[in-house]
Short mmCIF file of C-alpha atoms and ligand atoms in Angstrom, two decimals:
data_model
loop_
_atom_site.label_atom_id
_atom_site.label_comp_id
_atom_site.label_asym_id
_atom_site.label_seq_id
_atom_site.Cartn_x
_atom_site.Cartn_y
_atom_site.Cartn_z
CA UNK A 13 148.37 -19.17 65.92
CA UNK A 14 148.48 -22.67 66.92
CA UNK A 15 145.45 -25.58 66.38
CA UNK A 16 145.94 -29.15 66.26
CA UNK A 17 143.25 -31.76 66.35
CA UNK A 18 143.30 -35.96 66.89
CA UNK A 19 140.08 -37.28 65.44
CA UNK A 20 138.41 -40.54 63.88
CA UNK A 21 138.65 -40.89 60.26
CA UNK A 22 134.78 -40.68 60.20
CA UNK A 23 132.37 -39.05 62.53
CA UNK A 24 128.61 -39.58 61.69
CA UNK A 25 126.06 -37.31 63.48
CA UNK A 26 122.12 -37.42 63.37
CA UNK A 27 119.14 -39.25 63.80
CA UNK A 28 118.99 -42.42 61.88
CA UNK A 29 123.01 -42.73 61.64
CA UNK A 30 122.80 -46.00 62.96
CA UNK A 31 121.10 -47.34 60.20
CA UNK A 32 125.21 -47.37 58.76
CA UNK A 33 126.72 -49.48 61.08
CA UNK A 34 126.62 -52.77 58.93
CA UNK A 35 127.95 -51.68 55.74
CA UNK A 36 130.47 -49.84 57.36
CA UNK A 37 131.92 -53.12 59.69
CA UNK A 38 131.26 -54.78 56.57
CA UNK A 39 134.17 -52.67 54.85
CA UNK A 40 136.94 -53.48 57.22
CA UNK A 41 136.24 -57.14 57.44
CA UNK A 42 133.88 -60.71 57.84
CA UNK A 43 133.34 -60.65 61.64
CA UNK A 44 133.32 -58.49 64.53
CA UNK A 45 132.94 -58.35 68.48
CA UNK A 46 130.24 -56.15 69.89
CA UNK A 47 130.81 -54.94 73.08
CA UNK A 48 127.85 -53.71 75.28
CA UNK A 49 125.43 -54.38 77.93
CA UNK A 50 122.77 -56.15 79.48
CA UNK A 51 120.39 -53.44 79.28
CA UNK A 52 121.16 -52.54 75.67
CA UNK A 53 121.32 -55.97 74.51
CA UNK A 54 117.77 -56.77 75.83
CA UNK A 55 115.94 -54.34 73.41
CA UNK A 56 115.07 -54.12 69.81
CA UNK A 57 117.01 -51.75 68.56
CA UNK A 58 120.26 -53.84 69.27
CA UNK A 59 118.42 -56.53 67.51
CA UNK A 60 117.93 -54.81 64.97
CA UNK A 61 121.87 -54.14 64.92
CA UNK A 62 123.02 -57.67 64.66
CA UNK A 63 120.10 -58.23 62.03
CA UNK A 64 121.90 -55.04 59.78
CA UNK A 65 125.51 -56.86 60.44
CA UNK A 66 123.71 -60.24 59.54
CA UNK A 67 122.66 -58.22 56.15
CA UNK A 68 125.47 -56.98 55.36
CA UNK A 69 127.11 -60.87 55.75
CA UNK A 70 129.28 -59.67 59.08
CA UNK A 71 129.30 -62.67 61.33
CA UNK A 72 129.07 -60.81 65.27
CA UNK A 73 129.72 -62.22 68.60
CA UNK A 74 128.22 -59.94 71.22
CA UNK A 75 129.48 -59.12 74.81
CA UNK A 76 126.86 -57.97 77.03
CA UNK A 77 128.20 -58.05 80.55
CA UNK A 78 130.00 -54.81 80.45
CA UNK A 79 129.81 -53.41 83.64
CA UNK A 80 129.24 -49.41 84.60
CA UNK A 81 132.44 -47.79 85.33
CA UNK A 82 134.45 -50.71 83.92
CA UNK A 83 136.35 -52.77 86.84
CA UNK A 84 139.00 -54.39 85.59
CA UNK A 85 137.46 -57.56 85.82
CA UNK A 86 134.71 -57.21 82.87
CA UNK A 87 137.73 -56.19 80.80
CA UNK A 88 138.88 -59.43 81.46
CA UNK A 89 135.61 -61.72 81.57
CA UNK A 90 135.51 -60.06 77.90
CA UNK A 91 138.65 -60.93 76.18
CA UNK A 92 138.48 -64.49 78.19
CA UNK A 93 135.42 -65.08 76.13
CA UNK A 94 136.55 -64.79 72.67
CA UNK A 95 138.54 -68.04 72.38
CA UNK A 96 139.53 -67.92 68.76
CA UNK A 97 137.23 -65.85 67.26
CA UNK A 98 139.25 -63.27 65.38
CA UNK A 99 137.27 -60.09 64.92
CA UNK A 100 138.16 -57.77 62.20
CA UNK A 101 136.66 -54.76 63.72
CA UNK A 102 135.22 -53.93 67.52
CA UNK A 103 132.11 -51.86 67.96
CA UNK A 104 131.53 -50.79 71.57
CA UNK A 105 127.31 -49.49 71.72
CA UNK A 106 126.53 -47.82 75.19
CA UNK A 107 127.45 -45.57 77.48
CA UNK A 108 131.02 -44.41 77.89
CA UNK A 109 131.74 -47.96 79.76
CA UNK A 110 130.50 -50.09 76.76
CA UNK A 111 132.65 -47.67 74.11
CA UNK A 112 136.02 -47.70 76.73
CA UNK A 113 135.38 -51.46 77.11
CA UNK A 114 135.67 -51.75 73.06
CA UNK A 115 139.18 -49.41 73.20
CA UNK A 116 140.98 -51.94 76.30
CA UNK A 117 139.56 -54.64 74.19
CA UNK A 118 141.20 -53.87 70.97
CA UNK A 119 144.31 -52.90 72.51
CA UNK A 120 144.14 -56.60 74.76
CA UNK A 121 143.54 -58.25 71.41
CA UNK A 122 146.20 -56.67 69.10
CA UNK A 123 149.10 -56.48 71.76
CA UNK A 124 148.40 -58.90 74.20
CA UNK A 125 149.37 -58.96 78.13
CA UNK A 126 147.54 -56.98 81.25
CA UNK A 127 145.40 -53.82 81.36
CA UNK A 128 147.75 -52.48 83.85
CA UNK A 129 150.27 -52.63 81.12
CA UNK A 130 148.95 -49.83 78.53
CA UNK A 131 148.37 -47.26 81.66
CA UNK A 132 149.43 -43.54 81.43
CA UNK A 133 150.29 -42.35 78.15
CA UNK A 134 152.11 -43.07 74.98
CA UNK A 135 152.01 -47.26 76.68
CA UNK A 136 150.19 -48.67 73.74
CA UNK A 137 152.80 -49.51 71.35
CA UNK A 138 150.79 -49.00 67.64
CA UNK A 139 147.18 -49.74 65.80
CA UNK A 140 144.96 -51.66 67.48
CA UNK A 141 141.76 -53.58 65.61
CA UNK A 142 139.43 -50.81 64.02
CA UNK A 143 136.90 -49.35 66.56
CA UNK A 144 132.99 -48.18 65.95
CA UNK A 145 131.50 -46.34 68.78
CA UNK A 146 128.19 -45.82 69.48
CA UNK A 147 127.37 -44.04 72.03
CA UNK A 148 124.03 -44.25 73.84
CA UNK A 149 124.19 -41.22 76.63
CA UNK A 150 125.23 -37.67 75.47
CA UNK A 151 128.21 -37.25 78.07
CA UNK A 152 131.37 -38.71 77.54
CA UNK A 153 132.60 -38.03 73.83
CA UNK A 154 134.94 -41.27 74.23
CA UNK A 155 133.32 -42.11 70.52
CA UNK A 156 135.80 -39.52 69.72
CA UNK A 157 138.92 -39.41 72.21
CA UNK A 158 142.29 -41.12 72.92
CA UNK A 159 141.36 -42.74 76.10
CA UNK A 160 139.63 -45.36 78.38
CA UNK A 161 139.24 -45.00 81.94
CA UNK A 162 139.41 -47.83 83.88
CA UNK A 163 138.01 -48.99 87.35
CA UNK A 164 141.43 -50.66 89.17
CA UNK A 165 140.06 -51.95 92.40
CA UNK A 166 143.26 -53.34 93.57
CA UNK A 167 144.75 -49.53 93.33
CA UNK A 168 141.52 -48.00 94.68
CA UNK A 169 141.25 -45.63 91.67
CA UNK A 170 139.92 -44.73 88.19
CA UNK A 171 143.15 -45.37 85.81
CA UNK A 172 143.29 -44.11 82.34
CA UNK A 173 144.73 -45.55 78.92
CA UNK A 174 145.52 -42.37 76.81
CA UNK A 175 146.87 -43.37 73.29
CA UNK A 176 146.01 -41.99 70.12
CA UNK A 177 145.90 -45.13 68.97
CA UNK A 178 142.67 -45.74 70.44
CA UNK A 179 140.94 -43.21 69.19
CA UNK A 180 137.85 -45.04 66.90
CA UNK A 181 138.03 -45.47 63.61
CA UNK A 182 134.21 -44.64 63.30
CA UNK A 183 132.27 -42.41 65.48
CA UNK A 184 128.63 -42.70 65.02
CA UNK A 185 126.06 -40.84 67.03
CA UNK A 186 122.34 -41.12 66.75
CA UNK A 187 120.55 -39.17 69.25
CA UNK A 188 117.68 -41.51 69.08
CA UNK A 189 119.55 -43.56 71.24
CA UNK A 190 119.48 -41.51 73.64
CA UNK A 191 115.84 -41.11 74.31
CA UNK A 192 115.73 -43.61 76.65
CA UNK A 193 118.00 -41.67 79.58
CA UNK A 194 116.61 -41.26 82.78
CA UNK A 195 116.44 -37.80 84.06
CA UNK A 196 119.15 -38.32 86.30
CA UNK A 197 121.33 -39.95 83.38
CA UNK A 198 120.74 -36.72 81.28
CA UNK A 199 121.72 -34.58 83.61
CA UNK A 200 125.06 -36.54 84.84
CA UNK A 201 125.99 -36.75 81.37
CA UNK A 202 125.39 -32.85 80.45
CA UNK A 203 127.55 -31.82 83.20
CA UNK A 204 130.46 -34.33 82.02
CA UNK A 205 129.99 -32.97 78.55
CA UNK A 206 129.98 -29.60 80.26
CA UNK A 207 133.11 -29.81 82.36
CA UNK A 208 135.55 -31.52 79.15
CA UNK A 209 134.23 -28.28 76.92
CA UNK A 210 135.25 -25.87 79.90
CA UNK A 211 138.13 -27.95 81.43
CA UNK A 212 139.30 -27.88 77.45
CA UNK A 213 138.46 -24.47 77.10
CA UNK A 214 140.40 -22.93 79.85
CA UNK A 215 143.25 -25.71 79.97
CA UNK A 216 147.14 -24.50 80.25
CA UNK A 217 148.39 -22.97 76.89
CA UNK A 218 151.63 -24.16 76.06
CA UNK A 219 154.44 -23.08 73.92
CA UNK A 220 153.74 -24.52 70.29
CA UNK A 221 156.58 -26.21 69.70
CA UNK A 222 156.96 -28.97 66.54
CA UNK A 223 156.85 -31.77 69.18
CA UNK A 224 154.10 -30.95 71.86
CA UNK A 225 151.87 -33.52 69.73
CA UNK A 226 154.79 -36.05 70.18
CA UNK A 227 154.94 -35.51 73.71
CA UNK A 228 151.63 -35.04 75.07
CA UNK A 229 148.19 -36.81 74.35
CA UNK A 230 146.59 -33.82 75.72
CA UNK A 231 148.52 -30.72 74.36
CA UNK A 232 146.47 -28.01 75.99
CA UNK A 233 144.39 -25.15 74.82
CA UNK A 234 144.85 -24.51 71.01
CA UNK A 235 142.46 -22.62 68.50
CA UNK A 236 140.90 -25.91 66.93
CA UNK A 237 139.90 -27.80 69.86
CA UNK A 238 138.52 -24.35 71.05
CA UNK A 239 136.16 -24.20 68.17
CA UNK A 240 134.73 -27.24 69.44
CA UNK A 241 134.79 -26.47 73.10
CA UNK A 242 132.48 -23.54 72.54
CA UNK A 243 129.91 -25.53 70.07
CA UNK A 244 129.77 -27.92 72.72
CA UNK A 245 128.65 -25.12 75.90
CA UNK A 246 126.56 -22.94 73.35
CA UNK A 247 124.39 -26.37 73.05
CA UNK A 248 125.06 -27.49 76.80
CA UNK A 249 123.18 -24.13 77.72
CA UNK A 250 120.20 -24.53 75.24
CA UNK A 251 119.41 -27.77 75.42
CA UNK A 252 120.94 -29.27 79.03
CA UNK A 253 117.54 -28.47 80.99
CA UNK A 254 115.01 -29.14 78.36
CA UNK A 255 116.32 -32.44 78.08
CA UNK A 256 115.98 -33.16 81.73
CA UNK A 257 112.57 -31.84 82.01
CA UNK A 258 111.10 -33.65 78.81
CA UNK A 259 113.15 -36.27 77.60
CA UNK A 260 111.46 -37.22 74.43
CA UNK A 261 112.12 -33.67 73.52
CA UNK A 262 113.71 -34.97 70.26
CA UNK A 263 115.58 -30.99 69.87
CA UNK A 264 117.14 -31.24 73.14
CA UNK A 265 118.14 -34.64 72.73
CA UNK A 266 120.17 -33.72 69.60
CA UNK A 267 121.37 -30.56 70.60
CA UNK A 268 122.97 -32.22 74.15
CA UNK A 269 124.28 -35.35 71.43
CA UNK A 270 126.33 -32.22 69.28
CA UNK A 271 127.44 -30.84 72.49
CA UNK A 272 129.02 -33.88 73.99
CA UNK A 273 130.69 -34.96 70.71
CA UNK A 274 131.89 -31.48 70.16
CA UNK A 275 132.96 -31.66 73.57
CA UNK A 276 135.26 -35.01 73.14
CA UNK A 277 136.42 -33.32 70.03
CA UNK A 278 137.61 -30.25 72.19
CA UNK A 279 139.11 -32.27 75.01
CA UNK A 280 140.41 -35.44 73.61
CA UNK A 281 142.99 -33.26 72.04
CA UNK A 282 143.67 -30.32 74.70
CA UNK A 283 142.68 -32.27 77.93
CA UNK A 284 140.60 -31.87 81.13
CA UNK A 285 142.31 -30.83 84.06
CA UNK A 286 141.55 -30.72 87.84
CA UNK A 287 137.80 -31.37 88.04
CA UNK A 288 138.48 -34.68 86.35
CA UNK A 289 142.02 -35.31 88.45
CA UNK A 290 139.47 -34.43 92.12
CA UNK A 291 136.42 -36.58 90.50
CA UNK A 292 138.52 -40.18 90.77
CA UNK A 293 139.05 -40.05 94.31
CA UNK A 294 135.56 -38.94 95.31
CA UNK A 295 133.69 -41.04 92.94
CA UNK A 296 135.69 -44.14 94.46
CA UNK A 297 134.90 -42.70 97.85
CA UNK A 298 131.16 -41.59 97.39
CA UNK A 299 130.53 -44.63 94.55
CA UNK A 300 128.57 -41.50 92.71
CA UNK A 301 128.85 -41.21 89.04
CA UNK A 302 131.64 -39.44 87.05
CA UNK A 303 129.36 -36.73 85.92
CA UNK A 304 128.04 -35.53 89.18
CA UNK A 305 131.06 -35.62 90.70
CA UNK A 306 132.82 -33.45 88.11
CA UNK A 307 129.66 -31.18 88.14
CA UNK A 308 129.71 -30.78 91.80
CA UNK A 309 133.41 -29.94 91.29
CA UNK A 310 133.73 -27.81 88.36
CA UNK A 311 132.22 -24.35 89.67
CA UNK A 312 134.98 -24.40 92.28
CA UNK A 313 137.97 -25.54 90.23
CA UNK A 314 136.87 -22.59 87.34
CA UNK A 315 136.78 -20.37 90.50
CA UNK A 316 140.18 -21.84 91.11
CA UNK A 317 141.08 -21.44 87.83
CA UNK A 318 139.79 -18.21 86.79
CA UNK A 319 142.71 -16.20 87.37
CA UNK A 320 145.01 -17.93 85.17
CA UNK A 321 143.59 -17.09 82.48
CA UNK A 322 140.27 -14.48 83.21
CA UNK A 323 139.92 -13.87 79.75
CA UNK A 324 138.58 -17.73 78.52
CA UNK A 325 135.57 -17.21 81.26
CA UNK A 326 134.73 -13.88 80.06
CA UNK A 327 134.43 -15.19 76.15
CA UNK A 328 132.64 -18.24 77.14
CA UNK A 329 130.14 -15.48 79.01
CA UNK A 330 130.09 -14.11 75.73
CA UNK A 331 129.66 -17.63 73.86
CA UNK A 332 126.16 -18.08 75.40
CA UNK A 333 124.83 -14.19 75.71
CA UNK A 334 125.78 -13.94 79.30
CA UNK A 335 126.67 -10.13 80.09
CA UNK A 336 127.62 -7.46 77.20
CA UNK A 337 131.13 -5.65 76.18
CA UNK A 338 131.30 -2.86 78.21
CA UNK A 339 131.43 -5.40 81.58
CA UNK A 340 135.11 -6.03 82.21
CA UNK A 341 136.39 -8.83 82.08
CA UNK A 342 136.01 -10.05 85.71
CA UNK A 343 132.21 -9.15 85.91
CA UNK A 344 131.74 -11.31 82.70
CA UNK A 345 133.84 -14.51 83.60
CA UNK A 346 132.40 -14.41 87.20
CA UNK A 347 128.71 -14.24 85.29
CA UNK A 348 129.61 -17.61 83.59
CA UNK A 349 130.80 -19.51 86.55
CA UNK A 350 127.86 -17.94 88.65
CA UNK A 351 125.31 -19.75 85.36
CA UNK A 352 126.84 -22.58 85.43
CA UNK A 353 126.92 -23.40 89.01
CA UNK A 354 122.89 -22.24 88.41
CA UNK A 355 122.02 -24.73 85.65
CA UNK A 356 123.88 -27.89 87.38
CA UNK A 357 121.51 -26.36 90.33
CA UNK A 358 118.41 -26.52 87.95
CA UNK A 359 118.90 -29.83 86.45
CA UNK A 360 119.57 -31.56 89.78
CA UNK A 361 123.33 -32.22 89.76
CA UNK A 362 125.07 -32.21 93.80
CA UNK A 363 125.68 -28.69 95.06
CA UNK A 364 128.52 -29.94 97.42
CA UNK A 365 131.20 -32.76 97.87
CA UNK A 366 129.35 -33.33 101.24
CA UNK A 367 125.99 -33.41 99.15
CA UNK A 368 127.57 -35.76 97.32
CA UNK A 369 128.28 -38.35 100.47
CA UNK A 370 131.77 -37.44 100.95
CA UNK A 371 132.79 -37.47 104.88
CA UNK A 372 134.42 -34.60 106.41
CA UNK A 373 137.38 -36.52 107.11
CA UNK A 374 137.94 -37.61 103.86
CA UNK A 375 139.14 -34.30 102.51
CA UNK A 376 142.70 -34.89 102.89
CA UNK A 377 142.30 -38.09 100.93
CA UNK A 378 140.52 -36.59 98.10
CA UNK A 379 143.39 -33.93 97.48
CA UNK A 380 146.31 -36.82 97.50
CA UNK A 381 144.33 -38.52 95.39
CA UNK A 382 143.89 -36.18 92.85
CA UNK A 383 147.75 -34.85 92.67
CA UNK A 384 148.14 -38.51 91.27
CA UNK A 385 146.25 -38.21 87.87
CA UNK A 386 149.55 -37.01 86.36
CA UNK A 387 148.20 -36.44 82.75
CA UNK A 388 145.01 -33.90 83.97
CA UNK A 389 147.34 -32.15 86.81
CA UNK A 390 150.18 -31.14 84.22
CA UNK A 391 147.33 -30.03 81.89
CA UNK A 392 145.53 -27.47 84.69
CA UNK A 393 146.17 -23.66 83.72
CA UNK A 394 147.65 -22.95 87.14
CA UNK A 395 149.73 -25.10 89.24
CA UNK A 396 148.19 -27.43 91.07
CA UNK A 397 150.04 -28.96 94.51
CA UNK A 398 148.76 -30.52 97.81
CA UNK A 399 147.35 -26.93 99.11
CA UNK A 400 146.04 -25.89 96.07
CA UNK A 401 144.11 -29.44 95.59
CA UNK A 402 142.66 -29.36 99.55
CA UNK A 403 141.81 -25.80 99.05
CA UNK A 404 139.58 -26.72 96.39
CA UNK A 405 138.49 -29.59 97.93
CA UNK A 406 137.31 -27.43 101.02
CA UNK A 407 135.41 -24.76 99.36
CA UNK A 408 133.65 -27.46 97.04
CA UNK A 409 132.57 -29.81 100.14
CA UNK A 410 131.27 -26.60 101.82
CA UNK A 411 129.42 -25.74 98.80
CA UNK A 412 126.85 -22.87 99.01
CA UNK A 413 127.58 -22.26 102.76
CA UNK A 414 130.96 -20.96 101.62
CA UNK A 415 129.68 -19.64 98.50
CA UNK A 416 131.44 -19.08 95.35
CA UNK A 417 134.32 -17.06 95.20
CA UNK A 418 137.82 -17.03 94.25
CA UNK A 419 140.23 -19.45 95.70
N1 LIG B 530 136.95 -42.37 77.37
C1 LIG B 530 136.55 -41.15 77.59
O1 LIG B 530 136.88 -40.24 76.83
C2 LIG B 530 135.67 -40.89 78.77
C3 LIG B 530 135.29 -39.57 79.08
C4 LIG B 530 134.47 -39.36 80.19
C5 LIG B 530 134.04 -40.43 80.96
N2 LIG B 530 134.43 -41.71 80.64
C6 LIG B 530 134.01 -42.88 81.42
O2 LIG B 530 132.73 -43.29 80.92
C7 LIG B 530 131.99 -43.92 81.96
C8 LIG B 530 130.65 -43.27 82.13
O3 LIG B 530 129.92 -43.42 80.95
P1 LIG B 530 128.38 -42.98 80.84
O4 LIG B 530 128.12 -41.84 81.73
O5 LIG B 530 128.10 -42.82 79.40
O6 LIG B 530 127.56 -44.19 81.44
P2 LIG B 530 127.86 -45.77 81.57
O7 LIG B 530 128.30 -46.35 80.29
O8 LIG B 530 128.73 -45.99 82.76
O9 LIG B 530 126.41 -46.30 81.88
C9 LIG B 530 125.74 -45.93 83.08
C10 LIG B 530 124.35 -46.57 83.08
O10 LIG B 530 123.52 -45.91 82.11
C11 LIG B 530 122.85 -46.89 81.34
N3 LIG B 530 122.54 -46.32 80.01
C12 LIG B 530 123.41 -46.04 78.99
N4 LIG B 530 122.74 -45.54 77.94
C13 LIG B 530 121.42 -45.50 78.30
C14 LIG B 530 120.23 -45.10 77.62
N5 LIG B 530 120.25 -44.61 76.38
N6 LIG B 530 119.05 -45.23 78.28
C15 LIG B 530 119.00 -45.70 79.54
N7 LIG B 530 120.09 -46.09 80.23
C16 LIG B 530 121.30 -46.00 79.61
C17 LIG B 530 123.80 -48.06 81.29
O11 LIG B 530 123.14 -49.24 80.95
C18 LIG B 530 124.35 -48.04 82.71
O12 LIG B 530 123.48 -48.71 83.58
C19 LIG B 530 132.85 -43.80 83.22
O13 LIG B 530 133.58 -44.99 83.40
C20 LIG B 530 133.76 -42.64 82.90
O14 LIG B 530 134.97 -42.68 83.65
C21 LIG B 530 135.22 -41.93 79.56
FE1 LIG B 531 134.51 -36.62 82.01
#
């Protein structure tokens, strides 16, 4: 048996957790940089924040400009802004950008030098300032994970910083946050949350040897971040299309919270692995959002995937009542793509790359691209190269005209 599991030193989870935030930047120090944006920073409840920090006698300076998908250039616009105010502690409050913006920032401000600098893995040389994340859309889990993904215009791609030094310090997620999500917000982020419990889930198992924590941020499958990975689907199931049909469905909205913090617990330490590597290139082609790209993606790379390791599928059939024990084990993991594919249908996520807005022609592109996320490729369970990646490619912009099927 082999488990292993990177996490913050304190994860809060509930309605009302906010509430915490002061007296907890208070601990670590006098002043601190929030990092968020414009649409969070217009409404009460983030005045309400700086009033708490203002309690609790924690001086804040507030960045609001953080911008979705975080180019490069916010990153910078950020840290330009500080001058010499020396935060003690960062808190990033928003969606995944706002919480990655507060990781690049803390690493910026500790070590100095580019972005470009701490890419790939292992670059960031030690601690960086304490993090709090907050996170405002139930998708991401980056409140809980090693890395920050990065919008690098100049090399036409999404770029990650993976470094367990970034993990937060403080995780704290309040599902009343989220009530504000737009349907199609909900759903994006569900399928995100979704794919890193199932890309986690399913990723390669590898020998468990004293140093695979040394050399890997994302070790693979292993049975602790697996005990996440299935919390997280159990509550993607239950609660993913209630959400989208009622959203002040205050159940739904927790359950989807637990799923995608469970589900950064899972993959932040085993790793996603080809849906995420395919997503970059055809979210900068198709300028769609992370999580409907990965959902339009994942039924065909777990179809891809499936016969590495048939077994996984057919227990996380089991996880959420699909199928009973005397099905073999192909019936049963076939079930649980088959549902999935069905509730990213139900909750309005793209069927197809080409529903997506991918070209035809752009294919070929999509599958180099992908081969260069290093980090997810080595972490697929079955080998991934040029064929395998256009193959997938193929069947996923076909879609439902091709059905679904092993590749
Ligand atoms: N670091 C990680 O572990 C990790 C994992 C997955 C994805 N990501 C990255 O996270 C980013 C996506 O994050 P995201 O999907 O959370 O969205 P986001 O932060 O990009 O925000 C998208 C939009 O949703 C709005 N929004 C956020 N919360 C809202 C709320 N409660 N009500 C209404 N609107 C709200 C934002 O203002 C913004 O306009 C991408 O850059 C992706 O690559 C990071
Ligand atoms: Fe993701």
């Amino acid at each position: 048996m082999f488990g292993a599991l990177r996490l913050p030193h304190t994860i809060l989870f509930g309605g009302g957790q906010r509430h915490v935030i002061g007296a907890a930047a208070a601990r670590i120090g006098a002043r601190t940089l929030v990092c968020t944006d414009a649409r969070l920073a217009q409404l009460p409840v983030f005045a309400d924040l700086l009033k708490d920090l203002q309690a609790h006698g924690v001086e804040a300076r507030v960045f609001d400009r953080t911008i979705a998908d975080l180019p490069i250039e916010s990153i910078n616009e950020c840290v330009a802004g500080i001058g010499d105010f020396k935060p003690d502690s960062i808190i990033g409050i928003g969606g995944g950008s706002c919480i990655d913006m507060a990781k690049v920032v803390s690493v910026l401000l500790t070590h100095g030098g580019e972005v470009s600098a701490y890419y790939g893995e292992f670059a960031v040389p030690g601690p960086v300032l304490p993090l709090i994340a907050v996170p405002t859309t139930a998708g991401t889990g980056s409140e809980v994970t090693p890395v920050a993904v990065i919008l690098d215009s100049g090399r036409g791609t999404k770029i990650g910083i993976a470094s367990p030094y970034i993990i937060p310090h403080m995780a704290v997620c309040d599902p009343e946050l989220t009530m504000t999500c737009p349907k199609g917000l909900t759903a994006c982020s569900g399928a995100d949350a979704l794919a890193h419990a199932v890309e986690g889930f399913t990723s390669k198992t590898r020998p468990a040897e004293p140093l695979l924590t040394e050399q890997h941020v994302f070790i693979g499958k292993n049975l602790l971040s697996d005990h996440f990975a299935k919390l997280a689907v159990v509550n993607v199931f239950r609660y993913l299309a209630r959400a989208c049909t009622d959203g002040s469905d205050v159940e739904a909205r927790e359950g989807l919270m637990l799923a995608s913090l469970a589900a950064g617990c899972a993959f932040g330490t085993s790793g996603t692995a080809a849906a995420h590597a395919l997503q970059y290139p055809v979210g900068n082609l198709t300028h769609t959002s992370h999580g409907d790209g990965v959902g339009a993606l994942l039924p065909y790379v777990m179809q891809f995937n499936r016969s590495a390791n048939p077994d996984a599928f057919a227990e996380l059939a089991g996880v959420v009542g699909l199928g009973h024990a005397s099905m073999g084990v192909e019936a049963r993991s076939q079930l649980f793509i088959d549902e999935v594919a069905k509730l990213f249908a139900e909750v309005g996520i793209p069927r197809s790359l080409e529903a997506l807005g991918l070209g035809a022609d752009q294919q070929q592109d999509v599958a180099a691209g992908a081969l260069k996320a290093e980090r997810l490729v080595k972490n697929n369970p079955r080998p991934l190269d040029l064929a395998a990646m256009l193959n997938i490619t193929q069947a996923a912009f076909a879609g439902e005209r091709a059905g679904l099927r092993d590749l």
